[in-house]
Coordinates of N, CA and C and ligand atoms in Angstrom, one line a residue:
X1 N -73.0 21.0 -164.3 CA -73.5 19.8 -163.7 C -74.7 20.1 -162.8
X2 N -74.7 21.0 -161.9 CA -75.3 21.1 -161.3 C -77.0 21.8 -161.7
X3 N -76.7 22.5 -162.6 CA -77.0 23.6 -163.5 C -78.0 22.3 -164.0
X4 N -77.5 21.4 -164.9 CA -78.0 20.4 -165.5 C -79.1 20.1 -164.7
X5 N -78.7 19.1 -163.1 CA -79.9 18.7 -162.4 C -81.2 19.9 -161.9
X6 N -80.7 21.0 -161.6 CA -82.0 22.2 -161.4 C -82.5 21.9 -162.7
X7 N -81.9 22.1 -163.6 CA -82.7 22.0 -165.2 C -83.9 20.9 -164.9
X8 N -83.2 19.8 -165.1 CA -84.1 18.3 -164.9 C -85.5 18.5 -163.8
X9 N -85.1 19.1 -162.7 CA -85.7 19.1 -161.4 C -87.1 19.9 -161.8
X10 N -87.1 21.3 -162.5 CA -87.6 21.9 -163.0 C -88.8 21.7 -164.1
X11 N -88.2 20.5 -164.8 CA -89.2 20.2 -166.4 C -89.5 18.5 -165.3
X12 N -89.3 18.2 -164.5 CA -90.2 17.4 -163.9 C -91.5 17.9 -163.4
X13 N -91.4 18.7 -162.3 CA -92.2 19.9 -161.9 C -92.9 20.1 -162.8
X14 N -92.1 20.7 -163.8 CA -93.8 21.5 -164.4 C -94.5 20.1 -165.3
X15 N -93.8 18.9 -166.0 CA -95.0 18.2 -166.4 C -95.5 17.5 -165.2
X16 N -95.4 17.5 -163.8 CA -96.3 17.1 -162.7 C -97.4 18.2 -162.8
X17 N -97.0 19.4 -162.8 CA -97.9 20.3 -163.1 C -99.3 20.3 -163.7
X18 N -98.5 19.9 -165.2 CA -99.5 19.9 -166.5 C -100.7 18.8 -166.6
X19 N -100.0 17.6 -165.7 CA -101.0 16.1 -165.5 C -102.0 16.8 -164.5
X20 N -101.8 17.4 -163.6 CA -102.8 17.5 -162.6 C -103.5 18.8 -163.3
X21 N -103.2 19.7 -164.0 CA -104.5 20.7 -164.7 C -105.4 19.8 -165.6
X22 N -104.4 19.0 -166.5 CA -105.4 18.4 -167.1 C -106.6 17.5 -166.5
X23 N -106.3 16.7 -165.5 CA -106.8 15.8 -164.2 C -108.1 16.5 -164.1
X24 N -107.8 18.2 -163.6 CA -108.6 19.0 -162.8 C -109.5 19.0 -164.2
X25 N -109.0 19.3 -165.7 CA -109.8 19.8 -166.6 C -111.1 18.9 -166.7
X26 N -110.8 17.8 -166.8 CA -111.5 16.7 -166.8 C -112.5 16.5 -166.0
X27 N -112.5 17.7 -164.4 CA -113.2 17.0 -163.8 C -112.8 16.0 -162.8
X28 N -111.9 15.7 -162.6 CA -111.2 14.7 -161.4 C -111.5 13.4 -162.4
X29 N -111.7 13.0 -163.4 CA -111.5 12.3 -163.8 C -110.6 11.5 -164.5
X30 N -110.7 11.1 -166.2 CA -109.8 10.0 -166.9 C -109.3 10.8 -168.0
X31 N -108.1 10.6 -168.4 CA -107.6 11.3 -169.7 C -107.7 10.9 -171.0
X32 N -108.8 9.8 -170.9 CA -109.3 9.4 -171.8 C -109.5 10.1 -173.2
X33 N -109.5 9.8 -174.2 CA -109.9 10.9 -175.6 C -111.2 10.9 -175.5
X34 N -111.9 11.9 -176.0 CA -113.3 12.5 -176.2 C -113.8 11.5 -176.9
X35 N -115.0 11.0 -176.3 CA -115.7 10.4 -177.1 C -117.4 11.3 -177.5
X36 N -117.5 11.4 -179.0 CA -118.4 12.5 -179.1 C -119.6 11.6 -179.6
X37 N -119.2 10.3 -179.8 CA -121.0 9.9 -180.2 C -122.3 9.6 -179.4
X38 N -122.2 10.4 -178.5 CA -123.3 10.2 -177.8 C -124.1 11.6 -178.5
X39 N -123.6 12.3 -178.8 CA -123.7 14.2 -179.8 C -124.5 13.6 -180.9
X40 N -125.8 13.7 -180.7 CA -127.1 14.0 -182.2 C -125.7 14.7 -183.1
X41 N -125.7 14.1 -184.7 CA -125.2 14.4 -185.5 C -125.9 15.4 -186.3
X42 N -125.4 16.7 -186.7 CA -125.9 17.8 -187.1 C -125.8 18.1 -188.6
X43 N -125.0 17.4 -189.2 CA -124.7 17.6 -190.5 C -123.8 18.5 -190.8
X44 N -123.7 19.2 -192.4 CA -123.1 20.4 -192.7 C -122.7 21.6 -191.9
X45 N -124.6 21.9 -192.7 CA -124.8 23.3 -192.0 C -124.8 23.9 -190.9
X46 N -124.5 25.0 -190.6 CA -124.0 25.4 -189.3 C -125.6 25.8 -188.6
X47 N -125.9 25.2 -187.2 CA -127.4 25.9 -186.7 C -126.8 27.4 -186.5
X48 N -128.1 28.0 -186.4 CA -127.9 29.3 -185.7 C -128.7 29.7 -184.2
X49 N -128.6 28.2 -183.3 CA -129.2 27.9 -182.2 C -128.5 26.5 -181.7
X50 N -128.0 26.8 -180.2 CA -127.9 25.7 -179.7 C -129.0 24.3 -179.4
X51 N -128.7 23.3 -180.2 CA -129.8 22.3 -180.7 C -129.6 21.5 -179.1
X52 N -128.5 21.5 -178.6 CA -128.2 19.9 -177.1 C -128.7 20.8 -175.8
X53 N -129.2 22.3 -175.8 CA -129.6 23.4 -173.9 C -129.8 22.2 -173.6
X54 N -129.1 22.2 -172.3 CA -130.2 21.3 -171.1 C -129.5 19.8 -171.2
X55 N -129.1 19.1 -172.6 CA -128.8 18.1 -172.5 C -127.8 17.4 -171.9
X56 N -127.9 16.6 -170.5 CA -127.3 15.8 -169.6 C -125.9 15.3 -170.7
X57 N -125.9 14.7 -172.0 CA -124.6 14.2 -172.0 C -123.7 14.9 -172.8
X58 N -124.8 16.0 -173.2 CA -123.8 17.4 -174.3 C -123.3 18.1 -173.1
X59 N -123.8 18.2 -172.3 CA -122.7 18.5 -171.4 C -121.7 18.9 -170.6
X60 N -121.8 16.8 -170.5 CA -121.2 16.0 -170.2 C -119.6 15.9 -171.4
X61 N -120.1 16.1 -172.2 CA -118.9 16.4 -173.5 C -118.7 17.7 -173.5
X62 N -119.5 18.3 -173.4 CA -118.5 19.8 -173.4 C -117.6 20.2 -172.0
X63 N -118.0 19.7 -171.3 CA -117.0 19.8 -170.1 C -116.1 19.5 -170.5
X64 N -115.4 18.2 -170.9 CA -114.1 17.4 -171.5 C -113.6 18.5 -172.2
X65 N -114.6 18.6 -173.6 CA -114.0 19.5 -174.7 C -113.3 20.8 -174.2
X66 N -114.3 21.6 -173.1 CA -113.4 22.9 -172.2 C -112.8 22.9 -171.5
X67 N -112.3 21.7 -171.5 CA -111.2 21.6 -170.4 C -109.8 21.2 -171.3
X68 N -110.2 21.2 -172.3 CA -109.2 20.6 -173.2 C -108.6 21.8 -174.3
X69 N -109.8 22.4 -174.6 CA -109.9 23.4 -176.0 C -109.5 25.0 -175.1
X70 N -110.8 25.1 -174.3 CA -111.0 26.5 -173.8 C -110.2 26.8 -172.3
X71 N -110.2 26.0 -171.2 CA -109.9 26.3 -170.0 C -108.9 27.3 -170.0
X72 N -107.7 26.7 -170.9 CA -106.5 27.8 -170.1 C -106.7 29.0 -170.4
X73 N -107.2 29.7 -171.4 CA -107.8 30.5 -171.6 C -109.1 31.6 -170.7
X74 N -109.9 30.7 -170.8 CA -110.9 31.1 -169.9 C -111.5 31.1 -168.9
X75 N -110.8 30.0 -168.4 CA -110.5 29.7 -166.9 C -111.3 28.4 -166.3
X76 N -110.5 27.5 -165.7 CA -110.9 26.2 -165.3 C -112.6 26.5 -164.9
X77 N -113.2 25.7 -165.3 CA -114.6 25.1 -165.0 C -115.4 26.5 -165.1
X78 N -115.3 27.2 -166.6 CA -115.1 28.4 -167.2 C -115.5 29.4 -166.1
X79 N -114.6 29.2 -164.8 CA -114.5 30.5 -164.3 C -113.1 31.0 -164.8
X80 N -113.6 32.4 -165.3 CA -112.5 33.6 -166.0 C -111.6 34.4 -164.6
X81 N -110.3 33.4 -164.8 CA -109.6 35.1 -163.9 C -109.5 36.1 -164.6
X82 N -110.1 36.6 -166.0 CA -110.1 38.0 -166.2 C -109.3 38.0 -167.5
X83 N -108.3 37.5 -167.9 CA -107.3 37.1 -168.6 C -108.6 37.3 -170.3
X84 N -109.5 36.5 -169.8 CA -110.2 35.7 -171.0 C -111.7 36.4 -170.6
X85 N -112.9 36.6 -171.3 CA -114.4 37.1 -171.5 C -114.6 35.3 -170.4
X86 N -115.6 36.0 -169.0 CA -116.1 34.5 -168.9 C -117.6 34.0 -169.7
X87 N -117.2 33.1 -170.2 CA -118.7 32.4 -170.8 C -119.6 32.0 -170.3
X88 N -119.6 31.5 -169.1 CA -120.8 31.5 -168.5 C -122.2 33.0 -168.3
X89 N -120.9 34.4 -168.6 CA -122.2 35.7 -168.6 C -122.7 35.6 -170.0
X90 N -122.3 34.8 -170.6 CA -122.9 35.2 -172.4 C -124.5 34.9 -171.9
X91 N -125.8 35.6 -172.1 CA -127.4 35.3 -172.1 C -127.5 33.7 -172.8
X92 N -128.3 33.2 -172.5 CA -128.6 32.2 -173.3 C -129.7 32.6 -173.7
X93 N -129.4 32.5 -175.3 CA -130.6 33.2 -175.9 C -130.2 32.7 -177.3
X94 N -130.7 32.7 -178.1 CA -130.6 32.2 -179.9 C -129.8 33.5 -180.2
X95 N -130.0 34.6 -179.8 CA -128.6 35.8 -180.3 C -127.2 35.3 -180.4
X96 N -127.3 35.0 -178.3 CA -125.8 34.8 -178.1 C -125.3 33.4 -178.4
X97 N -126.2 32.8 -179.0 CA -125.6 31.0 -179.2 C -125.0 31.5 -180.9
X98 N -125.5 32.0 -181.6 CA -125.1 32.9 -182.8 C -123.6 33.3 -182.7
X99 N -123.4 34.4 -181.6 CA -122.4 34.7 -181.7 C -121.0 34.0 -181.0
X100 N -121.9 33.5 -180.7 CA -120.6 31.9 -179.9 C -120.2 31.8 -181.0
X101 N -121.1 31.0 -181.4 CA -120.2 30.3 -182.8 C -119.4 31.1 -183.7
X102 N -120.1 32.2 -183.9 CA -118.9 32.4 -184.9 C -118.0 33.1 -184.8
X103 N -118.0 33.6 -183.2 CA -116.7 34.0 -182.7 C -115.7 32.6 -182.5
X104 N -116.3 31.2 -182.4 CA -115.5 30.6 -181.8 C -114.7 29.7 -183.1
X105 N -115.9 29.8 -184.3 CA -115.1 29.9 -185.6 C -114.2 30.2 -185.8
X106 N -114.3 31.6 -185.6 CA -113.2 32.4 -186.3 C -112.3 33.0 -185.7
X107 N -112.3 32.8 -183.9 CA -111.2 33.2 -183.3 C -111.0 34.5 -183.4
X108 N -110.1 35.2 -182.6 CA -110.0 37.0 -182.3 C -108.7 37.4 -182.5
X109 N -108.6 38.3 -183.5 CA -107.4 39.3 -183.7 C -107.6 39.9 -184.0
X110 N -106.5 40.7 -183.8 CA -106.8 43.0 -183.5 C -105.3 43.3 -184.5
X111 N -105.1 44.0 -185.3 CA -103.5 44.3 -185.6 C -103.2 43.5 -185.5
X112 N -102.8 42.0 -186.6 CA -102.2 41.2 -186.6 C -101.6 40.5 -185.4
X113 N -102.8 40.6 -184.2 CA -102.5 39.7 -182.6 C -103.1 38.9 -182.6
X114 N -103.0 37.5 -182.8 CA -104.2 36.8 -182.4 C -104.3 36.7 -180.9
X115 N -105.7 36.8 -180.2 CA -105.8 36.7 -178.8 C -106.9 35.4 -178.8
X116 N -107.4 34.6 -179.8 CA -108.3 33.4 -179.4 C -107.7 32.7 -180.9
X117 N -107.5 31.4 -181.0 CA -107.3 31.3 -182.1 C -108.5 30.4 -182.7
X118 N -108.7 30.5 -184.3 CA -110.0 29.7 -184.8 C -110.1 28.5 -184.7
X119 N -111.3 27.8 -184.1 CA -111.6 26.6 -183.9 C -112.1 26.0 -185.6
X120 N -112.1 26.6 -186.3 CA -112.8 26.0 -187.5 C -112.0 25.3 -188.3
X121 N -112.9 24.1 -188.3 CA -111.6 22.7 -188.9 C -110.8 21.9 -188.0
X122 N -111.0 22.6 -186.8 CA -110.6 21.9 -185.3 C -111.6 21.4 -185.1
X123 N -112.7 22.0 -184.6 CA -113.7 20.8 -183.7 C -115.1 21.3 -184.6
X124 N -115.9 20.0 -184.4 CA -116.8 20.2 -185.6 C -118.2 20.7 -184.7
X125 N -118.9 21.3 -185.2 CA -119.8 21.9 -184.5 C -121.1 21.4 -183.9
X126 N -121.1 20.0 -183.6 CA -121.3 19.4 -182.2 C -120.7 19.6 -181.2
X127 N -119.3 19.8 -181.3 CA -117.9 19.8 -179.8 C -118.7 21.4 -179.4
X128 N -118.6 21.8 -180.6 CA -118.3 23.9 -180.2 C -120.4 24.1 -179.2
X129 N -121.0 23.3 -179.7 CA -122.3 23.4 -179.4 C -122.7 22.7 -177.7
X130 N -122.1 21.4 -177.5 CA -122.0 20.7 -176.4 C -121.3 22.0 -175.6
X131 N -120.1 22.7 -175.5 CA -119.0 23.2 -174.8 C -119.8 24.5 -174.4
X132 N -121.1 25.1 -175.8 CA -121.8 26.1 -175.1 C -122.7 25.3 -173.9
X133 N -123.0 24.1 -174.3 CA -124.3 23.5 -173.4 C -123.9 23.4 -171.8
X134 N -122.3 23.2 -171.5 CA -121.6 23.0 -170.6 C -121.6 24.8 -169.9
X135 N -120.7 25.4 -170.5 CA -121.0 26.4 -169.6 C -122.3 27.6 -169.1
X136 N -123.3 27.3 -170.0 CA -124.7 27.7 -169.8 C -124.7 26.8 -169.0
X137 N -124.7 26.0 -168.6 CA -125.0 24.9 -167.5 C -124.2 25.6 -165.8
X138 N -122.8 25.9 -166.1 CA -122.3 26.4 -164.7 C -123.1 27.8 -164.3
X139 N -123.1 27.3 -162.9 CA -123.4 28.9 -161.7 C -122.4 30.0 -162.2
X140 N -123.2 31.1 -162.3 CA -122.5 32.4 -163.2 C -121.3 32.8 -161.4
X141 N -122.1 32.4 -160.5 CA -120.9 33.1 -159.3 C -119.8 32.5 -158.9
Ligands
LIG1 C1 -105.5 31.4 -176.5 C2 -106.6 31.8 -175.6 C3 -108.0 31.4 -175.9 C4 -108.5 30.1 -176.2 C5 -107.7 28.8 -176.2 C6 -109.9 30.3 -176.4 N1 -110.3 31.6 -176.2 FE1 -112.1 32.4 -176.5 N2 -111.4 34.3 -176.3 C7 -110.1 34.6 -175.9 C8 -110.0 36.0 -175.8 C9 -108.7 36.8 -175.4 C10 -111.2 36.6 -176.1 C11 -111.6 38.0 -176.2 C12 -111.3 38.4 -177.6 C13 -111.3 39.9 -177.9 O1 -110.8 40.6 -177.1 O2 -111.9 40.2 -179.0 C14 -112.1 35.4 -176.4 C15 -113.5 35.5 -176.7 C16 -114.3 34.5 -176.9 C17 -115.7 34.6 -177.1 C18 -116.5 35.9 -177.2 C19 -117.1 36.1 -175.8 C20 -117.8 37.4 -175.6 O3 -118.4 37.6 -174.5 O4 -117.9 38.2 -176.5 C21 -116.2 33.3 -177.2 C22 -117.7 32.9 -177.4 C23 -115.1 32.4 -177.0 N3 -114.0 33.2 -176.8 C24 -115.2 31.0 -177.0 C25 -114.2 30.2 -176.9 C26 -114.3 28.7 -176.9 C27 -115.6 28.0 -177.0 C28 -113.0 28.2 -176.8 C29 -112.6 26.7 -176.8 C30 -113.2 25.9 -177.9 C31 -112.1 29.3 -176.7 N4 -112.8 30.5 -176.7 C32 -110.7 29.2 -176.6 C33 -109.1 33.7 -175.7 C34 -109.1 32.3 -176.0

C-alpha cells in the first residue's frame, strides 16, 4: 500500500519533470506542434548546402525541431554536456552542412550500437536544414 503511493508519488514527479524540459525545449514557450510552412519548400533532392543560413524563421523552426528531435541528446539549446558531439563547433561551411546531413540521415552505429538514430523518413529535409540554421545561429561558449 504504501509501496503503491511512493510508486504514484514518483511517476508524478517525473511527468512534472518531462513538461517542464519540454517547456524549456521550446524556449519558454507553447507546446504547440511544429508548424513548418513558413520553410521555402525544397523538393526531392537532397541540397548539398544549407539553402535557410541566417534565416530569422528557419531558425525559429529549428529551435522547436531541436528541442524536440536533438536536445536530449545533445544538450538543451545545443549546449553538449559531453554525452553527445556539440553542434554548434561543426564550421559553417558547405563541407560541414554536407556532413550534417548525412550523418543526420543516417544516424550512428558502431557493432550493432546504435548511438544516434536515423532521421530519414522522420523529418524531411527542410526540418534537418532549419535545425542546422538554429544551431549555427547559437554562441559556440
Ligand atoms: C539518441 C541520441 C541522439 C539523438 C536523439 C540525436 N543524436 Fe546526433 N549524435 C549522437 C551521438 C552519440 C553522436 C556521435 C556519433 C558517433 O560517435 O559516431 C551524434 C552525432 C551527430 C552528428 C555528427 C557531429 C560531428 O561533429 O561529427 C550530427 C551532425 C548529429 N548528430 C546531428 C543530430 C541532429 C540534427 C539530431 C536531431 C534531429 C540528432 N543528432 C539527434 C546522438 C544523438
Amino acid at each position: 500500500m504504501c509501496m503503491t503511493i511512493r510508486l504514484m508519488t514518483a511517476v508524478v514527479l517525473l511527468a512534472g519533470l518531462s513538461v517542464a524540459t519540454m517547456v524549456q525545449a521550446h524556449g519558454g514557450g507553447s507546446t504547440e506542434p511544429m508548424d513548418i510552412g513558413a520553410l521555402r519548400p525544397l523538393g526531392e533532392k537532397l541540397l548539398d548546402e544549407n539553402p535557410y543560413r541566417g534565416d530569422k524563421e528557419a531558425i525559429k523552426i529549428g529551435e522547436s525541431a531541436y528541442g524536440q528531435q536533438c536536445a536530449r541528446c545533445h544538450g538543451i539549446q545545443g549546449i553538449s554536456g559531453g554525452m553527445s558531439p556539440d553542434l554548434r563547433q561543426m564550421d559553417v561551411d558547405k563541407e560541414n552542412d554536407k556532413i550534417y546531413l548525412e550523418v543526420t540521415l543516417r544516424g550512428a552505429a558502431r557493432n550493432g550500437k546504435v548511438y544516434m538514430p536515423p532521421f530519414k523518413g522522420i523529418l524531411p529535409q527542410e526540418v534537418i536544414w532549419a535545425i542546422r540554421s538554429y544551431t549555427d545561429s547559437r554562441p559556440k561558449e
